[in-house]
Amino acid sequence: MIKPKAVNHIGIAVTSIDKHREYYENVLGAEFEAIEEVPSQKVRVAFYKIGELRLELLEPSDPTSTIATFIEKRGEGMHHVAYTVDDIEARLADLKARGVRLIDEQPRPGAHHMQIAFLHPKSSAGVLTELCEPPKFGAG
Ligand code: ZN
């Protein structure tokens, strides 16, 4: 099971963060947090905070980015839902044992120093699903 502790964020694919800042900041009125480059996913990401939830605007930083491919096929819009989990490696092993299709069998580095992994949308009711485990600060 995924056993989410919370919805961590919602990912939204955009052609240009700058183009949509007006909407997110002045129409929606969400709190802008930061822009971060995530080279492992070839994206530039803008974060908006709404309570404990974040919106993650994903702009391709390279034409070979999966976000660029997504926008080409489906246009801009909602891309994925991310759930906060404990012990992401154990969650992935358990899901794999249950026959759930995984895009990432091992976690990889994501934004905010989180470890992330994606499930295949064919195994997650048509919604691309991300697991993320926040970094453990102050350990040891
Ligand atoms: Zn995400």
PDB file of C-alpha atoms and ligand atoms in Angstrom:
ATOM      1  CA  MET A   1       0.000   0.000   0.000  1.00  0.00           C
ATOM      2  CA  ILE A   2       1.025   3.613  -0.510  1.00  0.00           C
ATOM      3  CA  LYS A   3      -0.324   4.560   2.953  1.00  0.00           C
ATOM      4  CA  PRO A   4      -0.085   8.329   2.358  1.00  0.00           C
ATOM      5  CA  LYS A   5       0.375  10.619   5.347  1.00  0.00           C
ATOM      6  CA  ALA A   6      -0.785  13.630   3.341  1.00  0.00           C
ATOM      7  CA  VAL A   7      -1.221  14.964  -0.152  1.00  0.00           C
ATOM      8  CA  ASN A   8       2.166  16.604  -0.568  1.00  0.00           C
ATOM      9  CA  HIS A   9       1.576  18.492  -3.797  1.00  0.00           C
ATOM     10  CA  ILE A  10      -0.244  18.610  -7.116  1.00  0.00           C
ATOM     11  CA  GLY A  11       1.909  18.837 -10.222  1.00  0.00           C
ATOM     12  CA  ILE A  12       0.732  21.008 -13.110  1.00  0.00           C
ATOM     13  CA  ALA A  13       2.470  20.997 -16.488  1.00  0.00           C
ATOM     14  CA  VAL A  14       2.989  24.441 -18.047  1.00  0.00           C
ATOM     15  CA  THR A  15       4.819  25.688 -21.109  1.00  0.00           C
ATOM     16  CA  SER A  16       6.017  28.728 -19.173  1.00  0.00           C
ATOM     17  CA  ILE A  17       5.947  29.514 -15.460  1.00  0.00           C
ATOM     18  CA  ASP A  18       6.221  33.238 -16.184  1.00  0.00           C
ATOM     19  CA  LYS A  19       3.165  33.103 -18.419  1.00  0.00           C
ATOM     20  CA  HIS A  20       1.007  31.711 -15.583  1.00  0.00           C
ATOM     21  CA  ARG A  21       2.313  33.635 -12.579  1.00  0.00           C
ATOM     22  CA  GLU A  22      -0.407  36.246 -13.105  1.00  0.00           C
ATOM     23  CA  TYR A  23      -3.093  33.576 -12.648  1.00  0.00           C
ATOM     24  CA  TYR A  24      -1.551  31.820  -9.648  1.00  0.00           C
ATOM     25  CA  GLU A  25      -0.591  35.016  -7.822  1.00  0.00           C
ATOM     26  CA  ASN A  26      -3.308  37.506  -8.726  1.00  0.00           C
ATOM     27  CA  VAL A  27      -6.349  35.418  -9.651  1.00  0.00           C
ATOM     28  CA  LEU A  28      -5.954  32.350  -7.444  1.00  0.00           C
ATOM     29  CA  GLY A  29      -3.961  34.305  -4.855  1.00  0.00           C
ATOM     30  CA  ALA A  30      -1.665  31.450  -3.823  1.00  0.00           C
ATOM     31  CA  GLU A  31       1.495  32.170  -1.871  1.00  0.00           C
ATOM     32  CA  PHE A  32       4.570  32.046  -4.134  1.00  0.00           C
ATOM     33  CA  GLU A  33       7.336  30.106  -2.454  1.00  0.00           C
ATOM     34  CA  ALA A  34      10.280  29.498  -4.774  1.00  0.00           C
ATOM     35  CA  ILE A  35      11.539  28.438  -8.179  1.00  0.00           C
ATOM     36  CA  GLU A  36      13.874  25.479  -8.320  1.00  0.00           C
ATOM     37  CA  GLU A  37      15.706  23.681 -11.134  1.00  0.00           C
ATOM     38  CA  VAL A  38      15.366  19.879 -10.995  1.00  0.00           C
ATOM     39  CA  PRO A  39      17.973  18.605 -13.467  1.00  0.00           C
ATOM     40  CA  SER A  40      17.078  14.939 -12.855  1.00  0.00           C
ATOM     41  CA  GLN A  41      13.642  15.645 -14.385  1.00  0.00           C
ATOM     42  CA  LYS A  42      14.758  18.384 -16.817  1.00  0.00           C
ATOM     43  CA  VAL A  43      12.269  20.820 -15.349  1.00  0.00           C
ATOM     44  CA  ARG A  44      12.091  24.208 -13.737  1.00  0.00           C
ATOM     45  CA  VAL A  45       9.573  24.128 -10.900  1.00  0.00           C
ATOM     46  CA  ALA A  46       7.633  26.932  -9.214  1.00  0.00           C
ATOM     47  CA  PHE A  47       6.057  26.208  -5.851  1.00  0.00           C
ATOM     48  CA  TYR A  48       2.918  27.804  -4.486  1.00  0.00           C
ATOM     49  CA  LYS A  49       1.772  27.094  -0.966  1.00  0.00           C
ATOM     50  CA  ILE A  50      -1.868  26.586  -0.011  1.00  0.00           C
ATOM     51  CA  GLY A  51      -2.040  25.551   3.640  1.00  0.00           C
ATOM     52  CA  GLU A  52       0.173  22.487   3.948  1.00  0.00           C
ATOM     53  CA  LEU A  53      -0.312  21.627   0.267  1.00  0.00           C
ATOM     54  CA  ARG A  54       1.836  22.872  -2.569  1.00  0.00           C
ATOM     55  CA  LEU A  55       1.117  23.387  -6.213  1.00  0.00           C
ATOM     56  CA  GLU A  56       4.113  22.465  -8.324  1.00  0.00           C
ATOM     57  CA  LEU A  57       4.216  24.175 -11.724  1.00  0.00           C
ATOM     58  CA  LEU A  58       6.444  22.149 -14.015  1.00  0.00           C
ATOM     59  CA  GLU A  59       8.073  23.872 -16.965  1.00  0.00           C
ATOM     60  CA  PRO A  60      10.285  21.770 -19.256  1.00  0.00           C
ATOM     61  CA  SER A  61      13.877  23.005 -19.267  1.00  0.00           C
ATOM     62  CA  ASP A  62      14.725  20.745 -22.181  1.00  0.00           C
ATOM     63  CA  PRO A  63      12.670  19.462 -25.148  1.00  0.00           C
ATOM     64  CA  THR A  64      13.443  15.848 -24.098  1.00  0.00           C
ATOM     65  CA  SER A  65      11.823  16.375 -20.684  1.00  0.00           C
ATOM     66  CA  THR A  66       8.843  14.096 -19.981  1.00  0.00           C
ATOM     67  CA  ILE A  67       6.908  17.293 -19.214  1.00  0.00           C
ATOM     68  CA  ALA A  68       7.562  18.559 -22.747  1.00  0.00           C
ATOM     69  CA  THR A  69       6.242  15.255 -24.122  1.00  0.00           C
ATOM     70  CA  PHE A  70       3.198  15.415 -21.835  1.00  0.00           C
ATOM     71  CA  ILE A  71       2.308  18.956 -22.990  1.00  0.00           C
ATOM     72  CA  GLU A  72       2.763  17.953 -26.620  1.00  0.00           C
ATOM     73  CA  LYS A  73       0.328  15.050 -26.215  1.00  0.00           C
ATOM     74  CA  ARG A  74      -2.201  16.420 -23.754  1.00  0.00           C
ATOM     75  CA  GLY A  75      -1.663  20.126 -23.453  1.00  0.00           C
ATOM     76  CA  GLU A  76      -1.047  22.107 -20.304  1.00  0.00           C
ATOM     77  CA  GLY A  77      -2.843  21.095 -17.145  1.00  0.00           C
ATOM     78  CA  MET A  78      -2.866  18.722 -14.231  1.00  0.00           C
ATOM     79  CA  HIS A  79       0.035  16.281 -14.404  1.00  0.00           C
ATOM     80  CA  HIS A  80       0.310  14.313 -11.153  1.00  0.00           C
ATOM     81  CA  VAL A  81      -0.661  13.959  -7.509  1.00  0.00           C
ATOM     82  CA  ALA A  82       2.085  13.416  -4.936  1.00  0.00           C
ATOM     83  CA  TYR A  83       1.617  11.734  -1.590  1.00  0.00           C
ATOM     84  CA  THR A  84       3.899  12.035   1.420  1.00  0.00           C
ATOM     85  CA  VAL A  85       5.088   8.638   2.653  1.00  0.00           C
ATOM     86  CA  ASP A  86       7.466   7.185   5.224  1.00  0.00           C
ATOM     87  CA  ASP A  87      10.168   4.792   4.052  1.00  0.00           C
ATOM     88  CA  ILE A  88       9.702   5.180   0.302  1.00  0.00           C
ATOM     89  CA  GLU A  89      11.917   2.179  -0.522  1.00  0.00           C
ATOM     90  CA  ALA A  90       9.737  -0.166   1.528  1.00  0.00           C
ATOM     91  CA  ARG A  91       6.579   1.302  -0.057  1.00  0.00           C
ATOM     92  CA  LEU A  92       7.984   0.710  -3.559  1.00  0.00           C
ATOM     93  CA  ALA A  93       9.036  -2.856  -2.741  1.00  0.00           C
ATOM     94  CA  ASP A  94       5.581  -3.596  -1.334  1.00  0.00           C
ATOM     95  CA  LEU A  95       3.790  -2.109  -4.365  1.00  0.00           C
ATOM     96  CA  LYS A  96       6.033  -4.025  -6.750  1.00  0.00           C
ATOM     97  CA  ALA A  97       5.288  -7.263  -4.879  1.00  0.00           C
ATOM     98  CA  ARG A  98       1.562  -6.529  -5.368  1.00  0.00           C
ATOM     99  CA  GLY A  99       2.063  -6.220  -9.117  1.00  0.00           C
ATOM    100  CA  VAL A 100       1.707  -2.435  -9.258  1.00  0.00           C
ATOM    101  CA  ARG A 101       3.571  -1.009 -12.257  1.00  0.00           C
ATOM    102  CA  LEU A 102       6.259   1.450 -11.233  1.00  0.00           C
ATOM    103  CA  ILE A 103       8.003   4.037 -13.370  1.00  0.00           C
ATOM    104  CA  ASP A 104      10.734   4.287 -10.714  1.00  0.00           C
ATOM    105  CA  GLU A 105      11.643   1.113  -8.886  1.00  0.00           C
ATOM    106  CA  GLN A 106      14.196   3.073  -6.871  1.00  0.00           C
ATOM    107  CA  PRO A 107      13.646   6.544  -5.427  1.00  0.00           C
ATOM    108  CA  ARG A 108      15.473   9.444  -7.046  1.00  0.00           C
ATOM    109  CA  PRO A 109      16.181  13.015  -5.946  1.00  0.00           C
ATOM    110  CA  GLY A 110      13.341  15.479  -6.448  1.00  0.00           C
ATOM    111  CA  ALA A 111      12.660  19.078  -5.495  1.00  0.00           C
ATOM    112  CA  HIS A 112      12.921  20.188  -1.854  1.00  0.00           C
ATOM    113  CA  HIS A 113      15.573  17.475  -1.263  1.00  0.00           C
ATOM    114  CA  MET A 114      12.858  14.856  -1.249  1.00  0.00           C
ATOM    115  CA  GLN A 115      13.246  11.290  -2.455  1.00  0.00           C
ATOM    116  CA  ILE A 116      10.596  10.679  -5.095  1.00  0.00           C
ATOM    117  CA  ALA A 117       9.258   7.860  -7.258  1.00  0.00           C
ATOM    118  CA  PHE A 118       6.407   7.602  -9.760  1.00  0.00           C
ATOM    119  CA  LEU A 119       3.827   4.856 -10.194  1.00  0.00           C
ATOM    120  CA  HIS A 120       2.624   4.082 -13.698  1.00  0.00           C
ATOM    121  CA  PRO A 121      -0.777   5.731 -14.363  1.00  0.00           C
ATOM    122  CA  LYS A 122      -2.077   2.401 -15.728  1.00  0.00           C
ATOM    123  CA  SER A 123      -1.646   1.050 -12.201  1.00  0.00           C
ATOM    124  CA  SER A 124      -2.996   4.126 -10.428  1.00  0.00           C
ATOM    125  CA  ALA A 125      -6.457   4.672 -11.864  1.00  0.00           C
ATOM    126  CA  GLY A 126      -5.272   6.937 -14.672  1.00  0.00           C
ATOM    127  CA  VAL A 127      -3.664   9.534 -12.410  1.00  0.00           C
ATOM    128  CA  LEU A 128       0.102   9.758 -12.525  1.00  0.00           C
ATOM    129  CA  THR A 129       1.041   9.237  -8.889  1.00  0.00           C
ATOM    130  CA  GLU A 130       4.205  10.296  -7.113  1.00  0.00           C
ATOM    131  CA  LEU A 131       5.425   9.131  -3.730  1.00  0.00           C
ATOM    132  CA  CYS A 132       7.698  11.467  -1.858  1.00  0.00           C
ATOM    133  CA  GLU A 133       9.629  11.184   1.321  1.00  0.00           C
ATOM    134  CA  PRO A 134      10.782  14.464   2.820  1.00  0.00           C
ATOM    135  CA  PRO A 135      14.346  14.697   4.118  1.00  0.00           C
ATOM    136  CA  LYS A 136      14.871  13.943   7.768  1.00  0.00           C
ATOM    137  CA  PHE A 137      16.443  17.006   9.316  1.00  0.00           C
ATOM    138  CA  GLY A 138      18.346  16.918  12.562  1.00  0.00           C
ATOM    139  CA  ALA A 139      18.762  13.152  12.570  1.00  0.00           C
ATOM    140  CA  GLY A 140      21.637  11.566  14.457  1.00  0.00           C
TER     141      GLY A 140
HETATM  142 ZN    ZN B   1       5.782  16.245  -8.071  1.00  0.00          ZN
END
